[in-house]
Amino acid sequence: MVHITSTVVALKTITLVLGGLITYFAFKAYRRTGSPPLRALALGFGAVTLGSLLAGVVDRLLDTAGTSALAVESALTAVGFAIILYSLYAE
């Protein structure tokens, strides 16, 4: 069980770092170009990354069932992907 927990923490950390970098570079591109779709893209990736972070916090720090963390992550992932989809069609 400890091995699986360590693996999940390591994978969540990688997800946070990569998601943070994607969000940063998308926001940097928005600042350079002023393009609203790039702003939406940065917000979408930020929401997905935030979902991963909050799921880890809920799972590790709060005394709740793992399903609560899964619900938090799934909700923010869905919102983030909806924003990313919007960014692909916005003008």
PDB file of C-alpha atoms in Angstrom:
ATOM      1  CA  MET A   1       0.000   0.000   0.000  1.00  0.00           C
ATOM      2  CA  VAL A   2       2.839   2.428   0.808  1.00  0.00           C
ATOM      3  CA  HIS A   3       4.435   1.741  -2.594  1.00  0.00           C
ATOM      4  CA  ILE A   4       1.209   2.643  -4.410  1.00  0.00           C
ATOM      5  CA  THR A   5       0.777   5.812  -2.323  1.00  0.00           C
ATOM      6  CA  SER A   6       4.332   6.914  -3.129  1.00  0.00           C
ATOM      7  CA  THR A   7       3.745   6.247  -6.808  1.00  0.00           C
ATOM      8  CA  VAL A   8       0.527   8.287  -6.812  1.00  0.00           C
ATOM      9  CA  VAL A   9       2.237  11.187  -5.004  1.00  0.00           C
ATOM     10  CA  ALA A  10       5.107  11.094  -7.518  1.00  0.00           C
ATOM     11  CA  LEU A  11       2.703  11.042 -10.474  1.00  0.00           C
ATOM     12  CA  LYS A  12       0.611  13.884  -9.015  1.00  0.00           C
ATOM     13  CA  THR A  13       3.791  15.915  -8.554  1.00  0.00           C
ATOM     14  CA  ILE A  14       4.766  15.353 -12.191  1.00  0.00           C
ATOM     15  CA  THR A  15       1.227  16.314 -13.241  1.00  0.00           C
ATOM     16  CA  LEU A  16       1.409  19.528 -11.220  1.00  0.00           C
ATOM     17  CA  VAL A  17       4.798  20.503 -12.636  1.00  0.00           C
ATOM     18  CA  LEU A  18       3.845  19.791 -16.254  1.00  0.00           C
ATOM     19  CA  GLY A  19       0.384  21.343 -15.898  1.00  0.00           C
ATOM     20  CA  GLY A  20       1.906  24.398 -14.269  1.00  0.00           C
ATOM     21  CA  LEU A  21       4.407  24.768 -17.095  1.00  0.00           C
ATOM     22  CA  ILE A  22       1.718  24.422 -19.768  1.00  0.00           C
ATOM     23  CA  THR A  23      -0.431  26.985 -17.957  1.00  0.00           C
ATOM     24  CA  TYR A  24       2.525  29.357 -17.582  1.00  0.00           C
ATOM     25  CA  PHE A  25       3.530  29.178 -21.247  1.00  0.00           C
ATOM     26  CA  ALA A  26      -0.064  29.536 -22.466  1.00  0.00           C
ATOM     27  CA  PHE A  27      -0.510  32.589 -20.252  1.00  0.00           C
ATOM     28  CA  LYS A  28       2.831  33.984 -21.419  1.00  0.00           C
ATOM     29  CA  ALA A  29       1.674  33.560 -25.035  1.00  0.00           C
ATOM     30  CA  TYR A  30      -1.583  35.329 -24.167  1.00  0.00           C
ATOM     31  CA  ARG A  31       0.314  38.254 -22.627  1.00  0.00           C
ATOM     32  CA  ARG A  32       2.525  38.503 -25.710  1.00  0.00           C
ATOM     33  CA  THR A  33      -0.326  38.330 -28.254  1.00  0.00           C
ATOM     34  CA  GLY A  34      -3.382  39.517 -26.320  1.00  0.00           C
ATOM     35  CA  SER A  35      -5.377  36.660 -27.851  1.00  0.00           C
ATOM     36  CA  PRO A  36      -8.489  35.793 -25.787  1.00  0.00           C
ATOM     37  CA  PRO A  37      -8.433  32.132 -26.923  1.00  0.00           C
ATOM     38  CA  LEU A  38      -4.924  31.790 -25.465  1.00  0.00           C
ATOM     39  CA  ARG A  39      -6.201  33.259 -22.200  1.00  0.00           C
ATOM     40  CA  ALA A  40      -8.997  30.675 -22.183  1.00  0.00           C
ATOM     41  CA  LEU A  41      -6.477  27.939 -22.949  1.00  0.00           C
ATOM     42  CA  ALA A  42      -4.345  29.007 -19.981  1.00  0.00           C
ATOM     43  CA  LEU A  43      -7.434  29.082 -17.732  1.00  0.00           C
ATOM     44  CA  GLY A  44      -8.483  25.626 -18.922  1.00  0.00           C
ATOM     45  CA  PHE A  45      -5.121  24.053 -18.233  1.00  0.00           C
ATOM     46  CA  GLY A  46      -4.991  25.923 -14.932  1.00  0.00           C
ATOM     47  CA  ALA A  47      -8.343  24.400 -13.924  1.00  0.00           C
ATOM     48  CA  VAL A  48      -7.186  20.882 -14.810  1.00  0.00           C
ATOM     49  CA  THR A  49      -3.964  21.401 -12.866  1.00  0.00           C
ATOM     50  CA  LEU A  50      -5.831  22.902  -9.918  1.00  0.00           C
ATOM     51  CA  GLY A  51      -8.110  19.858  -9.907  1.00  0.00           C
ATOM     52  CA  SER A  52      -5.115  17.589  -9.558  1.00  0.00           C
ATOM     53  CA  LEU A  53      -3.706  19.714  -6.746  1.00  0.00           C
ATOM     54  CA  LEU A  54      -6.977  19.908  -4.820  1.00  0.00           C
ATOM     55  CA  ALA A  55      -7.597  16.181  -5.224  1.00  0.00           C
ATOM     56  CA  GLY A  56      -4.205  15.499  -3.666  1.00  0.00           C
ATOM     57  CA  VAL A  57      -4.921  17.889  -0.805  1.00  0.00           C
ATOM     58  CA  VAL A  58      -8.350  16.372  -0.161  1.00  0.00           C
ATOM     59  CA  ASP A  59      -6.946  12.852  -0.300  1.00  0.00           C
ATOM     60  CA  ARG A  60      -3.854  13.400   1.855  1.00  0.00           C
ATOM     61  CA  LEU A  61      -4.836  16.089   4.357  1.00  0.00           C
ATOM     62  CA  LEU A  62      -8.549  15.652   4.935  1.00  0.00           C
ATOM     63  CA  ASP A  63     -10.070  12.619   6.573  1.00  0.00           C
ATOM     64  CA  THR A  64     -12.448  11.720   3.749  1.00  0.00           C
ATOM     65  CA  ALA A  65     -12.982   8.777   1.475  1.00  0.00           C
ATOM     66  CA  GLY A  66     -10.971   8.615  -1.733  1.00  0.00           C
ATOM     67  CA  THR A  67     -14.174   9.180  -3.673  1.00  0.00           C
ATOM     68  CA  SER A  68     -14.263  12.812  -2.496  1.00  0.00           C
ATOM     69  CA  ALA A  69     -10.834  13.448  -4.004  1.00  0.00           C
ATOM     70  CA  LEU A  70     -11.914  11.715  -7.198  1.00  0.00           C
ATOM     71  CA  ALA A  71     -15.056  13.873  -7.398  1.00  0.00           C
ATOM     72  CA  VAL A  72     -13.060  17.096  -6.921  1.00  0.00           C
ATOM     73  CA  GLU A  73     -10.529  16.125  -9.554  1.00  0.00           C
ATOM     74  CA  SER A  74     -13.156  14.937 -12.032  1.00  0.00           C
ATOM     75  CA  ALA A  75     -15.237  18.100 -11.663  1.00  0.00           C
ATOM     76  CA  LEU A  76     -12.312  20.457 -12.229  1.00  0.00           C
ATOM     77  CA  THR A  77     -10.995  18.319 -15.068  1.00  0.00           C
ATOM     78  CA  ALA A  78     -14.387  18.515 -16.789  1.00  0.00           C
ATOM     79  CA  VAL A  79     -14.535  22.295 -16.285  1.00  0.00           C
ATOM     80  CA  GLY A  80     -10.965  22.681 -17.531  1.00  0.00           C
ATOM     81  CA  PHE A  81     -11.596  20.618 -20.644  1.00  0.00           C
ATOM     82  CA  ALA A  82     -14.770  22.608 -21.365  1.00  0.00           C
ATOM     83  CA  ILE A  83     -12.724  25.826 -21.188  1.00  0.00           C
ATOM     84  CA  ILE A  84     -10.020  24.315 -23.419  1.00  0.00           C
ATOM     85  CA  LEU A  85     -12.682  23.273 -25.927  1.00  0.00           C
ATOM     86  CA  TYR A  86     -14.071  26.808 -25.871  1.00  0.00           C
ATOM     87  CA  SER A  87     -10.573  28.192 -26.498  1.00  0.00           C
ATOM     88  CA  LEU A  88     -10.308  26.123 -29.664  1.00  0.00           C
ATOM     89  CA  TYR A  89     -13.473  27.666 -31.115  1.00  0.00           C
ATOM     90  CA  ALA A  90     -13.246  31.224 -29.776  1.00  0.00           C
ATOM     91  CA  GLU A  91     -12.183  33.977 -32.125  1.00  0.00           C
TER      92      GLU A  91
END
